[in-house]
Short mmCIF file of C-alpha atoms in Angstrom, two decimals:
data_model
loop_
_atom_site.label_atom_id
_atom_site.label_comp_id
_atom_site.label_asym_id
_atom_site.label_seq_id
_atom_site.Cartn_x
_atom_site.Cartn_y
_atom_site.Cartn_z
CA MET A 271 -38.68 -80.98 -26.60
CA SER A 272 -37.58 -84.01 -24.73
CA GLU A 273 -35.86 -83.38 -21.48
CA ILE A 274 -32.46 -84.55 -22.59
CA HIS A 275 -32.15 -81.65 -25.05
CA GLY A 276 -32.34 -79.28 -22.14
CA ALA A 277 -28.99 -80.46 -20.83
CA THR A 278 -26.93 -78.64 -23.46
CA GLY A 279 -26.28 -75.64 -21.26
CA SER A 280 -25.21 -77.62 -18.24
CA TYR A 281 -23.05 -79.78 -20.47
CA VAL A 282 -21.14 -76.84 -21.88
CA VAL A 283 -20.46 -75.32 -18.47
CA ASN A 284 -19.35 -78.72 -17.19
CA ALA A 285 -22.14 -78.88 -14.68
CA LEU A 286 -23.75 -82.20 -15.54
CA ASP A 287 -23.66 -84.85 -12.88
CA PRO A 288 -21.91 -88.06 -13.90
CA ASP A 289 -24.94 -90.21 -14.62
CA GLU A 290 -26.56 -87.55 -16.71
CA LEU A 291 -23.31 -86.77 -18.45
CA ASP A 292 -23.09 -90.29 -19.81
CA GLU A 293 -26.68 -90.18 -20.91
CA PHE A 294 -26.33 -86.82 -22.56
CA GLU A 295 -23.15 -87.68 -24.42
CA ALA A 296 -24.82 -90.74 -25.86
CA HIS A 297 -27.63 -88.52 -27.02
CA LEU A 298 -25.35 -85.78 -28.28
CA ALA A 299 -23.58 -88.16 -30.59
CA VAL A 300 -26.76 -88.64 -32.56
CA CYS A 301 -28.53 -85.30 -32.22
CA PRO A 302 -27.51 -82.60 -34.71
CA THR A 303 -29.70 -80.04 -32.95
CA CYS A 304 -27.89 -80.46 -29.67
CA GLN A 305 -24.54 -80.56 -31.45
CA GLN A 306 -25.24 -77.20 -33.02
CA GLU A 307 -26.37 -75.73 -29.74
CA VAL A 308 -23.31 -77.05 -27.95
CA VAL A 309 -21.06 -75.43 -30.54
CA GLU A 310 -22.83 -72.10 -30.12
CA PHE A 311 -22.81 -72.31 -26.36
CA CYS A 312 -19.09 -73.00 -26.36
CA GLU A 313 -18.59 -69.73 -28.20
CA THR A 314 -20.86 -67.98 -25.76
CA ALA A 315 -19.11 -69.43 -22.74
CA ALA A 316 -15.78 -68.33 -24.17
CA GLU A 317 -17.10 -64.77 -24.12
CA LEU A 318 -18.43 -65.27 -20.64
CA SER A 319 -14.90 -65.94 -19.56
CA LEU A 320 -14.07 -62.32 -20.37
CA MET A 321 -16.44 -60.98 -17.83
CA VAL A 322 -14.31 -61.25 -14.77
CA PRO A 323 -10.84 -59.77 -14.71
CA ALA A 324 -8.12 -62.04 -13.48
CA PRO A 325 -4.41 -61.59 -12.92
CA PRO A 326 -2.19 -62.19 -15.92
CA PRO A 327 -0.29 -65.44 -16.13
CA PRO A 328 3.02 -65.35 -14.30
CA PRO A 329 5.86 -64.55 -16.69
CA ALA A 330 7.63 -67.82 -15.87
CA LEU A 331 4.68 -69.77 -17.18
CA ARG A 332 5.52 -68.95 -20.76
CA GLU A 333 8.91 -70.59 -20.52
CA ALA A 334 7.42 -73.54 -18.66
CA VAL A 335 4.82 -74.06 -21.36
CA LEU A 336 7.21 -73.71 -24.25
CA SER A 337 9.87 -75.94 -22.79
CA GLY A 338 7.16 -78.33 -21.62
CA ILE A 339 6.01 -79.19 -25.13
CA VAL A 340 9.45 -80.23 -26.26
CA GLY A 341 9.27 -83.94 -26.84
CA VAL A 342 5.51 -84.09 -26.42
CA ARG A 343 4.16 -86.18 -29.23
CA GLN A 344 1.44 -84.50 -31.26
CA LEU A 345 -1.65 -86.45 -32.20
CA PRO A 346 -2.21 -87.18 -35.87
CA PRO A 347 -5.18 -85.55 -37.54
CA LEU A 348 -8.46 -87.35 -37.33
CA PRO A 349 -9.36 -89.32 -40.40
CA GLY A 350 -12.30 -88.20 -42.44
CA PRO A 351 -13.25 -85.20 -44.53
CA ARG A 352 -11.69 -82.02 -43.37
CA GLN A 353 -11.71 -78.61 -44.92
CA THR A 354 -9.07 -77.00 -42.84
CA ALA A 355 -6.31 -74.83 -44.02
CA SER A 356 -3.76 -77.44 -43.09
CA PRO A 357 -3.48 -80.21 -45.63
CA ALA A 358 -2.56 -83.55 -44.25
CA ASP A 359 1.15 -83.96 -44.32
CA GLY A 360 1.05 -87.60 -45.26
CA PRO A 361 -1.08 -90.68 -45.43
CA GLY A 362 -1.32 -90.51 -41.67
CA GLU A 363 -1.17 -94.20 -40.99
CA GLU A 364 0.20 -93.68 -37.56
CA GLN A 365 -0.61 -95.81 -34.67
CA GLU A 366 -3.36 -94.35 -32.61
CA ASP A 367 -1.83 -93.76 -29.28
CA GLU A 368 -4.54 -91.43 -28.32
CA PRO A 369 -6.44 -92.40 -25.24
CA LEU A 370 -9.36 -90.16 -25.85
CA PRO A 371 -12.71 -91.55 -26.74
CA VAL A 372 -14.18 -89.93 -29.79
CA PRO A 373 -17.87 -90.06 -30.39
CA VAL A 374 -18.33 -92.45 -33.23
CA ALA A 375 -21.83 -91.87 -34.41
CA ARG A 376 -21.95 -89.95 -37.62
CA ALA A 377 -24.16 -89.59 -40.60
CA ASP A 378 -21.98 -90.45 -43.50
CA ASP A 379 -23.87 -88.47 -46.09
CA ARG A 380 -23.60 -85.24 -44.24
CA VAL A 381 -20.74 -83.03 -43.51
CA GLU A 382 -19.57 -84.50 -40.33
CA GLU A 383 -20.30 -82.36 -37.35
CA ARG A 384 -18.92 -84.03 -34.34
CA PRO A 385 -19.76 -82.22 -31.14
CA VAL A 386 -16.91 -80.34 -29.67
CA ASP A 387 -14.34 -82.99 -29.09
CA GLU A 388 -12.86 -81.58 -25.98
CA LEU A 389 -16.09 -81.83 -24.13
CA ALA A 390 -16.23 -85.45 -25.03
CA LEU A 391 -12.78 -86.08 -23.67
CA ARG A 392 -14.12 -87.18 -20.42
CA ARG A 393 -12.43 -87.81 -17.25
CA SER A 394 -11.48 -91.07 -15.84
CA SER A 395 -11.50 -89.72 -12.33
CA ARG A 396 -14.95 -88.33 -12.61
CA ARG A 397 -16.57 -90.22 -9.81
CA LEU A 398 -13.84 -89.67 -7.28
CA ARG A 399 -13.83 -86.05 -8.15
CA LEU A 400 -17.53 -85.73 -7.65
CA LEU A 401 -17.25 -87.17 -4.22
CA THR A 402 -14.73 -84.61 -3.16
CA GLY A 403 -16.77 -82.00 -4.91
CA LEU A 404 -19.79 -82.75 -2.79
CA VAL A 405 -17.78 -82.55 0.39
CA ALA A 406 -16.43 -79.27 -0.80
CA ALA A 407 -19.83 -77.98 -1.70
CA VAL A 408 -20.89 -78.23 1.89
CA SER A 409 -17.81 -76.56 3.25
CA VAL A 410 -17.93 -73.82 0.73
CA LEU A 411 -21.59 -73.08 1.14
CA ALA A 412 -21.26 -70.50 3.84
CA LEU A 413 -18.32 -68.88 2.16
CA ALA A 414 -20.07 -68.80 -1.15
CA LEU A 415 -23.10 -67.24 0.36
CA GLY A 416 -20.91 -64.55 1.78
CA GLY A 417 -19.04 -63.91 -1.41
CA VAL A 418 -20.45 -65.13 -4.67
CA VAL A 419 -24.06 -64.84 -3.79
CA TYR A 420 -23.50 -61.49 -2.25
CA SER A 421 -22.03 -60.17 -5.43
CA LEU A 422 -24.86 -61.68 -7.38
CA ALA A 423 -27.39 -60.13 -5.09
CA ARG A 424 -25.99 -56.80 -5.99
CA GLN A 425 -26.77 -57.49 -9.59
CA GLN A 426 -30.32 -58.41 -8.90
CA GLN A 427 -31.73 -54.98 -8.70
CA PRO A 428 -34.51 -54.66 -11.19
CA PRO A 429 -33.27 -53.15 -14.39
CA SER A 430 -34.48 -49.67 -14.94
CA ALA A 431 -36.02 -48.48 -18.14
CA ALA A 432 -32.96 -48.37 -20.29
CA ASP A 433 -34.34 -45.75 -22.57
CA ARG A 434 -34.48 -43.11 -19.95
CA PRO A 435 -31.77 -40.66 -20.92
CA ALA A 436 -29.87 -40.48 -17.71
CA ALA A 437 -27.74 -37.67 -18.98
CA THR A 438 -30.64 -35.28 -18.96
CA ALA A 439 -31.09 -35.76 -15.25
CA PRO A 440 -31.14 -32.37 -13.63
CA GLN A 441 -28.29 -33.02 -11.26
CA VAL A 442 -25.62 -32.64 -13.87
CA ASP A 443 -24.13 -29.23 -13.86
CA PRO A 444 -25.51 -27.61 -17.02
CA SER A 445 -22.24 -25.91 -17.69
CA LEU A 446 -20.61 -29.30 -18.07
CA LEU A 447 -23.24 -30.36 -20.57
CA ALA A 448 -22.76 -27.07 -22.35
CA ALA A 449 -19.05 -27.55 -22.82
CA PRO A 450 -18.27 -27.54 -26.55
CA ASP A 451 -16.67 -30.95 -26.43
CA ALA A 452 -19.02 -32.50 -23.89
CA ARG A 453 -19.80 -36.10 -24.60
CA ILE A 454 -22.23 -38.45 -22.98
CA TYR A 455 -21.24 -42.08 -22.77
CA SER A 456 -24.09 -44.36 -21.90
CA THR A 457 -23.44 -47.43 -19.87
CA SER A 458 -25.15 -49.50 -17.28
CA VAL A 459 -24.33 -50.14 -13.67
CA ASN A 460 -25.85 -53.21 -12.10
CA GLY A 461 -28.68 -53.05 -14.55
CA ALA A 462 -29.36 -49.34 -14.17
CA ALA A 463 -28.91 -46.89 -17.00
CA ALA A 464 -26.02 -44.59 -16.28
CA SER A 465 -23.79 -42.16 -18.10
CA PHE A 466 -20.39 -40.62 -17.93
CA VAL A 467 -20.48 -37.00 -19.03
CA VAL A 468 -17.09 -35.79 -20.09
CA SER A 469 -15.46 -32.60 -21.21
CA LYS A 470 -11.77 -33.14 -21.59
CA ARG A 471 -11.23 -29.57 -22.63
CA GLU A 472 -12.67 -28.31 -19.37
CA ASN A 473 -11.05 -31.09 -17.43
CA ARG A 474 -14.38 -32.13 -16.01
CA ALA A 475 -16.47 -35.25 -15.88
CA ALA A 476 -19.43 -36.58 -13.98
CA PHE A 477 -21.10 -39.87 -13.41
CA VAL A 478 -24.88 -39.85 -13.35
CA SER A 479 -27.63 -42.40 -13.03
CA THR A 480 -31.32 -41.89 -12.53
CA ASP A 481 -31.98 -45.21 -10.88
CA LEU A 482 -28.81 -46.46 -9.31
CA PRO A 483 -29.37 -49.49 -7.11
CA SER A 484 -27.95 -49.45 -3.65
CA PRO A 485 -24.41 -50.82 -3.57
CA GLY A 486 -25.33 -52.78 -0.45
CA ALA A 487 -25.08 -51.88 3.21
CA GLY A 488 -21.60 -50.76 4.14
CA TYR A 489 -20.55 -50.19 0.54
CA VAL A 490 -20.28 -47.23 -1.76
CA TYR A 491 -19.74 -46.73 -5.44
CA HIS A 492 -16.23 -45.60 -6.10
CA LEU A 493 -15.12 -43.67 -9.17
CA TRP A 494 -11.69 -44.08 -10.73
CA THR A 495 -9.76 -42.50 -13.51
CA LEU A 496 -7.47 -44.59 -15.64
CA LYS A 497 -4.51 -43.57 -17.69
CA GLY A 498 -3.19 -46.09 -20.12
CA THR A 499 -3.20 -49.60 -18.89
CA LYS A 500 -1.20 -49.05 -15.74
CA ILE A 501 -2.32 -46.01 -13.87
CA VAL A 502 -5.51 -46.21 -11.89
CA ARG A 503 -6.32 -43.24 -9.69
CA PRO A 504 -8.96 -43.18 -6.99
CA ASP A 505 -11.63 -40.54 -7.40
CA ASN A 506 -14.82 -39.60 -5.61
CA VAL A 507 -17.43 -41.90 -4.15
CA LEU A 508 -21.21 -41.90 -4.26
CA THR A 509 -24.09 -43.84 -2.84
CA GLY A 510 -26.85 -45.50 -4.76
CA GLY A 511 -30.53 -45.93 -4.12
CA GLY A 512 -32.17 -43.69 -6.69
CA SER A 513 -30.91 -40.71 -8.58
CA ALA A 514 -27.23 -40.28 -8.18
CA THR A 515 -24.59 -38.04 -9.57
CA GLN A 516 -20.99 -37.37 -8.74
CA VAL A 517 -18.28 -35.36 -10.34
CA PHE A 518 -14.78 -36.59 -10.97
CA SER A 519 -12.00 -34.64 -9.37
CA GLY A 520 -9.77 -35.79 -12.18
CA PRO A 521 -7.47 -34.95 -13.75
CA VAL A 522 -9.92 -35.79 -16.49
CA ASN A 523 -7.96 -34.23 -19.30
CA GLU A 524 -5.12 -36.66 -18.96
CA SER A 525 -7.25 -39.72 -18.30
CA THR A 526 -7.99 -42.28 -20.93
CA ALA A 527 -10.87 -43.98 -19.23
CA LEU A 528 -13.31 -43.64 -16.37
CA ALA A 529 -14.51 -46.47 -14.23
CA ILE A 530 -16.74 -47.29 -11.33
CA ASN A 531 -16.73 -50.15 -8.89
CA ILE A 532 -17.94 -50.93 -5.39
CA GLU A 533 -15.75 -50.49 -2.33
CA PRO A 534 -16.36 -50.78 1.39
CA ALA A 535 -17.64 -47.51 2.78
CA GLY A 536 -15.22 -45.42 4.76
CA THR A 537 -12.10 -46.77 3.14
CA SER A 538 -9.82 -44.89 0.85
CA PRO A 539 -8.31 -47.54 -1.38
CA GLN A 540 -5.48 -46.36 -3.55
CA ALA A 541 -6.20 -49.18 -5.97
CA PRO A 542 -9.47 -50.93 -6.70
CA THR A 543 -10.18 -53.94 -4.54
CA SER A 544 -13.03 -55.29 -6.63
CA ASP A 545 -13.84 -55.67 -10.27
CA PRO A 546 -14.99 -52.65 -12.22
CA ILE A 547 -18.70 -52.64 -12.94
CA ALA A 548 -18.38 -50.15 -15.75
CA VAL A 549 -15.41 -48.84 -17.67
CA GLN A 550 -15.61 -46.12 -20.26
CA GLU A 551 -12.83 -45.12 -22.58
CA ILE A 552 -12.89 -41.37 -23.08
CA MET B 117 -7.48 -50.93 -30.04
CA ASN B 118 -11.07 -51.67 -30.53
CA LEU B 119 -13.24 -49.76 -28.16
CA TYR B 120 -16.85 -49.39 -27.37
CA VAL B 121 -17.04 -45.68 -27.42
CA VAL B 122 -19.79 -43.45 -28.52
CA PRO B 123 -20.36 -44.07 -32.21
CA SER B 124 -18.95 -41.14 -34.07
CA GLU B 125 -21.43 -41.45 -36.85
CA PRO B 126 -24.76 -43.09 -37.44
CA GLY B 127 -24.71 -46.74 -38.40
CA GLU B 128 -23.73 -47.33 -41.95
CA PRO B 129 -26.16 -49.11 -44.21
CA SER B 130 -25.48 -52.77 -44.16
CA ARG B 131 -23.43 -54.14 -46.96
CA PRO B 132 -22.71 -57.69 -47.87
CA SER B 133 -20.50 -58.98 -45.18
CA GLY B 134 -17.40 -60.72 -46.28
CA ARG B 135 -16.63 -62.24 -42.95
CA ALA B 136 -13.09 -61.35 -42.20
CA GLN B 137 -12.75 -58.17 -44.18
CA SER B 138 -16.10 -56.64 -43.52
CA GLY B 139 -15.80 -52.98 -42.83
CA ALA B 140 -19.32 -52.66 -41.50
CA PRO B 141 -19.61 -54.55 -38.30
CA ASP B 142 -23.11 -54.40 -36.93
CA ARG B 143 -21.63 -54.31 -33.53
CA PRO B 144 -18.25 -52.96 -32.66
CA GLY B 145 -15.40 -55.33 -33.07
CA ARG B 146 -17.04 -58.13 -34.98
CA ALA B 147 -14.78 -57.75 -37.98
CA ASP B 148 -11.73 -57.51 -35.76
CA ARG B 149 -12.77 -60.63 -33.98
CA ALA B 150 -13.20 -62.47 -37.26
CA VAL B 151 -9.72 -61.46 -38.35
CA GLU B 152 -8.32 -62.52 -35.03
CA ALA B 153 -10.14 -65.84 -35.21
CA ALA B 154 -8.65 -66.56 -38.62
CA GLU B 155 -5.16 -65.66 -37.45
CA LEU B 156 -5.42 -67.83 -34.37
CA ALA B 157 -6.72 -70.73 -36.45
CA GLU B 158 -3.68 -70.39 -38.66
CA LEU B 159 -1.39 -70.45 -35.64
CA VAL B 160 -3.03 -73.65 -34.46
CA ALA B 161 -2.65 -75.17 -37.91
CA LEU B 162 1.05 -74.29 -37.88
CA SER B 163 1.41 -75.65 -34.37
CA ALA B 164 -0.12 -78.90 -35.56
CA ARG B 165 2.74 -79.20 -37.99
CA GLY B 166 5.27 -78.76 -35.23
CA HIS B 167 6.04 -75.06 -35.53
CA GLU B 168 7.03 -74.09 -32.05
CA ASP B 169 7.35 -70.42 -32.88
CA ALA B 170 3.73 -70.36 -34.03
CA PHE B 171 2.78 -72.07 -30.83
CA ALA B 172 4.68 -69.45 -28.86
CA GLU B 173 2.74 -66.73 -30.62
CA LEU B 174 -0.47 -68.58 -29.94
CA TYR B 175 0.49 -68.61 -26.28
CA ASP B 176 1.24 -64.91 -26.29
CA ARG B 177 -2.07 -64.06 -27.83
CA THR B 178 -4.27 -66.30 -25.76
CA SER B 179 -2.62 -66.90 -22.43
CA ALA B 180 -4.11 -63.91 -20.60
CA ARG B 181 -7.57 -65.09 -21.41
CA ILE B 182 -6.99 -68.79 -20.89
CA HIS B 183 -5.16 -68.26 -17.64
CA GLY B 184 -7.92 -65.85 -16.67
CA VAL B 185 -10.72 -68.35 -16.96
CA VAL B 186 -8.72 -70.98 -15.13
CA TRP B 187 -7.78 -68.56 -12.38
CA ARG B 188 -11.31 -67.36 -11.96
CA VAL B 189 -12.53 -70.89 -11.33
CA LEU B 190 -9.60 -71.93 -9.16
CA ARG B 191 -8.81 -68.71 -7.32
CA SER B 192 -5.29 -69.86 -6.76
CA SER B 193 -2.28 -68.68 -8.71
CA ASP B 194 -0.40 -71.93 -8.22
CA HIS B 195 -3.20 -74.16 -9.37
CA ALA B 196 -4.05 -71.78 -12.18
CA ALA B 197 -0.51 -71.84 -13.52
CA GLU B 198 -0.37 -75.63 -13.38
CA VAL B 199 -3.69 -76.11 -15.08
CA THR B 200 -2.89 -73.49 -17.68
CA GLN B 201 0.27 -75.34 -18.54
CA GLU B 202 -1.70 -78.58 -18.85
CA VAL B 203 -4.10 -76.85 -21.19
CA TYR B 204 -1.35 -75.62 -23.46
CA THR B 205 0.27 -79.01 -23.53
CA GLU B 206 -3.06 -80.44 -24.64
CA VAL B 207 -3.44 -77.70 -27.24
CA TRP B 208 -0.05 -78.67 -28.62
CA ARG B 209 -0.91 -82.37 -28.60
CA GLN B 210 -4.32 -81.93 -30.14
CA ALA B 211 -3.62 -79.05 -32.50
CA SER B 212 -4.28 -81.24 -35.53
CA ARG B 213 -7.71 -82.01 -34.17
CA PHE B 214 -8.81 -78.42 -34.10
CA ASP B 215 -11.39 -77.82 -36.78
CA PRO B 216 -12.25 -74.21 -37.54
CA GLN B 217 -15.54 -75.38 -38.97
CA LYS B 218 -16.61 -76.23 -35.47
CA GLY B 219 -15.84 -73.01 -33.75
CA THR B 220 -13.15 -70.52 -32.90
CA VAL B 221 -9.79 -71.21 -31.34
CA PHE B 222 -10.86 -69.24 -28.29
CA ALA B 223 -13.94 -71.38 -27.83
CA TRP B 224 -11.91 -74.55 -28.32
CA MET B 225 -9.24 -73.51 -25.85
CA THR B 226 -11.60 -71.93 -23.35
CA THR B 227 -13.73 -75.07 -23.34
CA MET B 228 -10.66 -77.14 -22.64
CA ALA B 229 -9.41 -74.74 -20.00
CA HIS B 230 -12.73 -74.48 -18.23
CA ARG B 231 -13.19 -78.22 -18.15
CA ARG B 232 -9.75 -78.77 -16.69
CA ALA B 233 -10.19 -75.99 -14.18
CA VAL B 234 -13.47 -77.47 -13.05
CA ASP B 235 -11.89 -80.90 -12.81
CA ARG B 236 -9.14 -79.45 -10.71
CA VAL B 237 -11.37 -77.46 -8.45
CA ARG B 238 -13.50 -80.48 -7.75
CA SER B 239 -10.48 -82.55 -6.89
CA VAL B 240 -8.71 -80.02 -4.70
CA THR B 241 -11.48 -78.15 -3.01
CA SER B 242 -11.31 -80.31 0.06
CA GLU B 243 -7.63 -79.48 0.41
CA VAL B 244 -7.91 -75.77 0.34
CA ALA B 245 -11.57 -75.60 1.29
CA ARG B 246 -11.80 -73.02 -1.44
CA ASP B 247 -11.41 -70.39 1.12
CA GLU B 248 -12.95 -67.26 -0.22
CA ASN B 249 -10.94 -65.28 2.26
CA TYR B 250 -7.81 -66.76 0.84
CA ALA B 251 -9.01 -65.84 -2.61
CA VAL B 252 -9.76 -62.32 -1.52
CA ALA B 253 -6.38 -61.92 0.12
CA GLU B 254 -4.69 -63.20 -2.96
CA ALA B 255 -6.77 -60.98 -5.19
CA GLY B 256 -5.62 -58.12 -3.00
CA ARG B 257 -2.01 -58.95 -3.64
CA GLU B 258 -2.71 -59.07 -7.33
CA VAL B 259 -4.49 -55.81 -7.27
CA ASP B 260 -1.92 -54.06 -9.39
CA HIS B 261 -2.95 -56.31 -12.21
CA VAL B 262 -6.64 -56.29 -11.64
CA TRP B 263 -7.42 -53.47 -13.96
CA GLU B 264 -4.59 -53.89 -16.31
CA GLY B 265 -5.64 -53.62 -19.90
CA VAL B 266 -8.52 -51.30 -20.42
CA GLU B 267 -9.37 -53.03 -23.64
CA GLN B 268 -10.09 -56.25 -21.89
CA LYS B 269 -12.26 -54.40 -19.43
CA LEU B 270 -14.30 -53.00 -22.23
CA ASP B 271 -14.81 -56.47 -23.63
CA ALA B 272 -15.83 -57.46 -20.16
CA GLU B 273 -18.27 -54.60 -20.08
CA ARG B 274 -19.84 -55.84 -23.27
CA VAL B 275 -20.33 -59.28 -21.77
CA ARG B 276 -21.60 -57.76 -18.58
CA LYS B 277 -24.22 -55.93 -20.54
CA GLY B 278 -25.21 -59.23 -22.09
CA MET B 279 -25.48 -60.71 -18.65
CA GLY B 280 -27.66 -57.78 -17.72
CA SER B 281 -30.23 -58.99 -20.20
CA LEU B 282 -30.74 -62.21 -18.27
CA THR B 283 -33.11 -62.77 -15.41
CA PRO B 284 -31.50 -62.84 -11.98
CA ILE B 285 -31.96 -66.57 -11.63
CA GLN B 286 -30.54 -67.29 -15.07
CA ARG B 287 -27.55 -65.14 -14.27
CA GLU B 288 -27.04 -66.64 -10.88
CA ALA B 289 -27.32 -70.24 -12.04
CA LEU B 290 -25.00 -69.62 -14.96
CA THR B 291 -22.46 -67.77 -12.86
CA LEU B 292 -22.37 -70.39 -10.13
CA ALA B 293 -21.96 -73.16 -12.66
CA TYR B 294 -19.40 -71.44 -14.84
CA PHE B 295 -17.29 -69.52 -12.36
CA GLY B 296 -18.10 -71.49 -9.26
CA GLY B 297 -17.41 -74.81 -10.91
CA TYR B 298 -20.48 -76.33 -9.32
CA THR B 299 -22.48 -79.14 -10.81
CA GLN B 300 -26.09 -78.38 -11.56
CA SER B 301 -27.17 -80.39 -8.50
CA GLN B 302 -24.90 -78.29 -6.34
CA VAL B 303 -26.28 -75.15 -7.91
CA ALA B 304 -29.78 -76.44 -7.22
CA ALA B 305 -28.86 -77.01 -3.59
CA LEU B 306 -27.27 -73.59 -3.28
CA LEU B 307 -30.26 -71.84 -4.80
CA LYS B 308 -32.84 -74.15 -3.25
CA LEU B 309 -34.40 -74.78 -6.62
CA PRO B 310 -35.46 -77.99 -8.33
CA LEU B 311 -32.76 -79.51 -10.50
CA GLY B 312 -34.87 -79.23 -13.63
CA THR B 313 -35.34 -75.54 -13.02
CA VAL B 314 -31.62 -74.99 -12.64
CA LYS B 315 -30.89 -76.89 -15.81
CA THR B 316 -33.41 -74.82 -17.71
CA ARG B 317 -32.08 -71.57 -16.26
CA ILE B 318 -28.52 -72.40 -17.22
CA ARG B 319 -29.55 -73.18 -20.77
CA ASP B 320 -31.85 -70.17 -21.02
CA GLY B 321 -29.04 -68.03 -19.67
CA LEU B 322 -26.67 -69.21 -22.36
CA ILE B 323 -29.34 -68.68 -25.01
CA GLY B 324 -29.95 -65.16 -23.75
CA LEU B 325 -26.28 -64.36 -23.61
CA ARG B 326 -25.67 -65.90 -27.02
CA ASP B 327 -28.40 -63.76 -28.53
CA ALA B 328 -27.35 -60.62 -26.68
CA LEU B 329 -23.75 -60.97 -27.80
CA GLY B 330 -24.62 -62.00 -31.32
CA VAL B 331 -22.27 -64.95 -30.99
CA GLU B 332 -21.61 -66.69 -34.24
CA ALA B 333 -20.71 -70.31 -34.11
#
């Protein structure tokens, strides 16, 4: 495979440097293999965006968006064969006022597969932006190492054998496992196999992992119970570094989900201060 | 609500999968996602014909996710709101250009949102120095929302599991590029790896994630 094909991933996550971006886009316009991969990677990246919780949009944004489009001229459909559900409304002989370059290369005999247009809508301010980006990269380095890389480091614990049934670990109180409605929900925590063992009837639950990586110096794993989408209650904490188990104080019977995250040791947060690393509906 | 709970029964034998109406998803939620994709595509098609109410519904059904990806890159509520509005204005303008043959509405919009967020972060980082402390403080203020929506968290868990199938370097390179908004050269500098290696890891990471999630283009 020639080297240029290998740029698909960086292209989709908008990480190509300007010179290579130009080169790759020229290649992309004529390479069906890369076009296909770019399409697939765009779908994948869209899922990736789910991974990290973020605050919801401010309520005022809706009104701003909806009033903002009033009077905004919509672009006419692109010419050419289309099989969409929306038939063209007319001959579409409008003036092209659209400033966006569209890759032109196409094989006329084939169903046209232009690479994802939006990625091709490239920026006029690219070079200026890159300059500021490089300055920023230096200033952010130390901060990133403290934050981003730290959180990544936590994920780097070697994955444990996923087929080890954590729920049979001896630490779990057998009477919980023996509850008539006991259920074992398998999950993973930072790459380690883990389980939530739940008996709603007995109002009991436990978290257990046979190979839980350390949460990092000065941090502990923190359990939470959730009720609906609003109520998050702090529960017990546990440390990692090998076999680990902890019971929930509950109330389990009125919880709808259990979760675990990482919190600074010695604190008693009333609400989570970091993203959940596992959530289990129960 | 579509949840990843313990399967209540063993997997059904596979049957021919009519995409949208399949009752036998081979992983949870696939059929639901197909239905949702078709509905969103229809909303975009209506928006392209000037239906503002369809566009409003499109906003309602996608804004949490679109704003989320923008916010995660920018770490600033003000910038995130601005960029999100830009994205929706572009969606409105370009609605007629959306082609469901080339991917889902979410992929189309997320691609647009991510690109604009990255553009913004690279143009403003020197202003705010992308202060992680600022981001943390702000995240603290938003904490009431952090875990809102268990369903979304379960989706997140699914993706996280996919990420778990990657090697640490693949994961790190992909995360820095996607959420950090760094170029691959910046990622290479951060990780002290050759550029070619970073490029390969980013691509391999996406391949691994694509395969783990069973993403259909």
